Coordinates of C-alpha atoms in Angstrom, one line a residue:
Chain A
X28 CA 0.0 0.0 0.0
X29 CA 1.1 3.6 -0.7
X30 CA 2.0 5.7 2.3
X31 CA 3.7 8.9 3.3
X32 CA 5.2 10.0 6.6
X33 CA 5.9 13.4 7.9
X34 CA 8.3 12.8 10.8
X35 CA 8.0 16.3 12.4
X36 CA 4.8 17.5 13.9
X37 CA 6.1 21.1 14.1
X38 CA 8.9 23.1 12.5
X39 CA 10.0 26.4 13.8
X40 CA 12.0 28.8 11.6
X41 CA 13.1 32.5 11.9
X42 CA 11.9 34.8 9.2
X43 CA 14.5 35.0 6.4
X44 CA 16.0 31.6 7.2
X45 CA 15.6 28.7 4.8
X46 CA 13.0 26.1 5.7
X47 CA 12.6 22.4 5.1
X48 CA 9.5 20.3 5.8
X49 CA 10.2 16.6 5.6
X50 CA 8.3 13.9 3.9
X51 CA 9.2 10.2 3.2
X52 CA 7.2 7.9 1.0
X53 CA 6.6 4.2 0.5
X54 CA 5.1 3.1 -2.9
X55 CA 5.0 0.3 -5.3
X56 CA 5.7 1.5 -8.7
X57 CA 6.3 5.1 -9.7
X58 CA 5.6 7.7 -7.0
X59 CA 3.2 10.6 -7.8
X60 CA 3.8 13.1 -4.9
X61 CA 2.1 16.3 -3.8
X62 CA 2.4 19.1 -1.3
X63 CA -0.6 21.0 0.0
X64 CA -0.8 23.9 2.4
X65 CA -3.6 24.7 4.8
X66 CA -4.0 28.1 6.3
X67 CA -6.1 28.5 9.5
X68 CA -9.8 27.8 9.0
X69 CA -9.3 27.2 5.3
X70 CA -9.3 24.3 2.9
X71 CA -6.1 22.8 1.5
X72 CA -4.3 24.5 -1.4
X73 CA -2.1 22.8 -3.9
X74 CA 1.6 23.8 -3.8
X75 CA 3.4 21.5 -6.2
X76 CA 3.7 17.9 -7.5
X77 CA 6.3 15.5 -8.7
X78 CA 5.4 13.2 -11.6
X79 CA 8.6 12.5 -13.4
X80 CA 11.6 14.3 -14.7
X81 CA 13.6 16.9 -12.7
X82 CA 14.2 16.0 -9.1
X83 CA 13.7 19.7 -8.1
X84 CA 10.1 20.8 -8.5
X85 CA 9.1 24.4 -8.3
X86 CA 5.7 25.4 -7.0
X87 CA 3.6 28.3 -5.7
X88 CA 4.7 31.0 -3.3
X89 CA 8.4 30.4 -3.8
X90 CA 8.3 26.8 -2.6
X91 CA 10.2 23.9 -4.1
X92 CA 10.6 20.3 -3.3
X93 CA 13.4 17.9 -3.9
X94 CA 12.6 14.3 -4.9
X95 CA 15.2 11.8 -3.8
X96 CA 14.6 8.2 -5.0
X97 CA 17.4 6.6 -3.0
X98 CA 16.2 8.1 0.2
X99 CA 12.5 7.8 -0.7
X100 CA 12.0 11.4 0.3
X101 CA 10.2 14.5 -1.0
X102 CA 11.1 17.4 1.2
X103 CA 9.5 20.8 0.8
X104 CA 11.9 23.8 0.9
X105 CA 12.0 27.5 0.6
X106 CA 15.2 29.6 0.6
X107 CA 13.8 32.4 2.7
X108 CA 10.8 31.9 5.0
X109 CA 8.1 34.5 5.6
X110 CA 5.9 34.9 8.6
X111 CA 2.9 34.5 6.2
X112 CA 4.2 30.9 5.4
X113 CA 3.1 29.8 8.8
X114 CA 0.5 27.1 8.2
X115 CA -0.1 23.4 8.2
X116 CA 1.7 21.5 5.4
X117 CA 0.6 18.1 4.0
X118 CA 2.5 15.7 1.9
X119 CA 0.5 13.2 -0.2
X120 CA 1.0 10.3 -2.5
X121 CA -1.3 9.2 -5.3
X122 CA -2.9 5.7 -4.8
X123 CA -5.0 4.9 -7.9
X124 CA -7.6 7.7 -8.1
X125 CA -7.1 8.8 -4.5
X126 CA -4.6 10.7 -2.4
X127 CA -3.0 9.3 0.8
X128 CA -2.0 12.2 3.1
X129 CA 0.6 12.4 5.8
X130 CA -0.2 13.6 9.3
X131 CA 0.7 17.2 8.6
X132 CA 3.5 19.4 9.8
X133 CA 2.8 22.7 11.5
X134 CA 5.2 25.4 10.3
X135 CA 5.7 28.4 12.5
X136 CA 7.8 31.3 11.2
X137 CA 8.7 33.9 13.8
X138 CA 9.8 37.5 13.0
Chain B
X3 CA -16.0 30.6 -10.9
X4 CA -16.6 29.6 -7.2
X5 CA -14.5 26.4 -7.4
X6 CA -15.5 24.0 -4.6
X7 CA -18.2 25.1 -2.1
X8 CA -19.5 23.4 1.0
X9 CA -22.7 23.8 2.9
X10 CA -23.1 24.4 5.8
X11 CA -19.9 25.9 7.3
X12 CA -20.7 24.9 10.8
X13 CA -23.2 22.5 12.5
X14 CA -23.9 21.2 15.9
X15 CA -25.8 17.9 16.2
X16 CA -27.1 15.8 19.0
X17 CA -26.2 12.1 19.1
X18 CA -28.6 10.2 16.9
X19 CA -29.6 13.1 14.7
X20 CA -29.1 13.0 10.9
X21 CA -27.8 15.6 8.5
X22 CA -26.5 16.0 4.9
X23 CA -23.4 17.9 3.9
X24 CA -23.5 19.4 0.4
X25 CA -20.5 19.8 -1.9
X26 CA -20.7 21.6 -5.2
X27 CA -18.1 22.3 -7.8
X28 CA -18.3 24.3 -11.0
X29 CA -15.2 23.1 -12.8
X30 CA -16.9 20.1 -14.5
X31 CA -14.7 17.7 -12.6
X32 CA -15.3 14.0 -12.9
X33 CA -13.8 13.0 -9.5
X34 CA -15.1 14.1 -6.1
X35 CA -14.0 13.2 -2.6
X36 CA -15.1 13.5 1.0
X37 CA -12.4 13.6 3.7
X38 CA -12.4 14.1 7.4
X39 CA -9.6 15.9 9.3
X40 CA -8.8 15.2 12.9
X41 CA -5.9 16.5 14.9
X42 CA -2.7 14.5 14.3
X43 CA -4.3 12.2 11.8
X44 CA -4.1 14.2 8.6
X45 CA -6.9 13.8 6.1
X46 CA -8.7 10.5 5.8
X47 CA -10.8 9.6 2.8
X48 CA -14.5 8.7 3.6
X49 CA -16.0 8.1 0.2
X50 CA -15.3 9.2 -3.3
X51 CA -16.9 9.2 -6.7
X52 CA -15.3 8.8 -10.2
X53 CA -18.3 10.1 -12.0
X54 CA -22.0 10.9 -11.9
X55 CA -24.0 8.0 -10.4
X56 CA -21.0 6.3 -9.0
X57 CA -19.6 6.1 -5.4
X58 CA -16.9 4.1 -3.7
X59 CA -15.7 3.6 -0.1
X60 CA -12.6 5.1 1.2
X61 CA -10.5 4.5 4.3
X62 CA -13.2 5.4 6.9
X63 CA -16.7 4.9 5.4
X64 CA -18.6 3.5 8.4
X65 CA -21.4 5.7 9.6
X66 CA -21.5 7.7 6.3
X67 CA -23.4 7.5 3.1
X68 CA -22.9 9.5 -0.1
X69 CA -24.7 10.2 -3.4
X70 CA -23.7 11.7 -6.7
X71 CA -26.9 12.2 -8.6
X72 CA -25.5 15.2 -10.5
X73 CA -22.0 15.7 -11.7
X74 CA -21.5 18.9 -9.9
X75 CA -22.8 17.8 -6.5
X76 CA -21.6 15.2 -4.0
X77 CA -23.6 14.7 -0.8
X78 CA -22.4 13.2 2.4
X79 CA -25.0 11.9 4.8
X80 CA -24.8 11.0 8.5
X81 CA -27.9 8.9 9.3
X82 CA -27.3 8.7 13.1
X83 CA -24.6 11.0 14.3
X84 CA -22.1 9.9 17.0
X85 CA -19.6 12.0 19.0
X86 CA -16.8 10.1 17.1
X87 CA -18.0 11.9 14.0
X88 CA -17.1 15.3 15.4
X89 CA -14.6 16.5 12.9
X90 CA -13.9 19.0 10.1
X91 CA -15.1 17.7 6.7
X92 CA -13.6 18.6 3.4
X93 CA -14.8 18.0 -0.1
X94 CA -12.5 18.0 -3.0
X95 CA -12.7 17.5 -6.8
X96 CA -10.3 16.9 -9.6
X97 CA -10.3 16.6 -13.4
X98 CA -10.0 13.3 -15.1
X99 CA -7.4 12.7 -17.8
X100 CA -4.5 11.6 -15.5
X101 CA -3.9 10.3 -12.0
X102 CA -1.6 13.2 -11.3
X103 CA -4.1 16.0 -11.6
X104 CA -4.3 17.9 -8.4
X105 CA -7.4 18.0 -6.2
X106 CA -9.2 21.3 -5.4
X107 CA -10.6 21.6 -1.9
X108 CA -13.6 23.3 -0.4
X109 CA -13.4 25.5 2.7
X110 CA -14.6 22.8 5.1
X111 CA -17.6 22.0 7.4
X112 CA -16.9 22.0 11.1
X113 CA -19.3 19.4 12.7
X114 CA -19.7 18.9 16.4
X115 CA -21.8 16.0 17.7
X116 CA -22.8 16.3 21.3

């Protein structure tokens, strides 16, 4: 069965510093991986996805993610964090016509 | 273009009461989904639909029923609500044409069962 894991419940970063939100995956076959963000009291918003090709995927709001097949990871990154990036981040993997979500990581960016 | 909308936004039920949550999308998407979100558990799929008139069970279907009579609407029903169904419910939709099309989410319905 397909699955993803987000090993950190919370990540704290100072504004202006780089940020990384971790995700590892377990799949049979080719992985289709996604990152979503959820701001307080809102639905999830799509950030980026990996289908095939370049291991560095660029997405919305300056985010990017690095796909690493040997480490089965798909970490979300941003070179310079903003306070407005504070939110809940979800990694997900495609399983047939469905998405399997990780538990979520709360990102807190302090001024 | 409203995207995905959900009705109602909030609801409080007593144990044993029934209710229906409505999801509507105006993007002509084939696929629609119902999730529940609970702290520390991410989103879990309740039911989904791959087209008008079709439904299928997800990870946590017990206690819920769904219907997709029109392509743009996906209804989630609770016949006899239980406190364990207190949660935030999200609807999502996506286009067909590839398993890697992203899902679009509604704003959520916060349900409390007393």
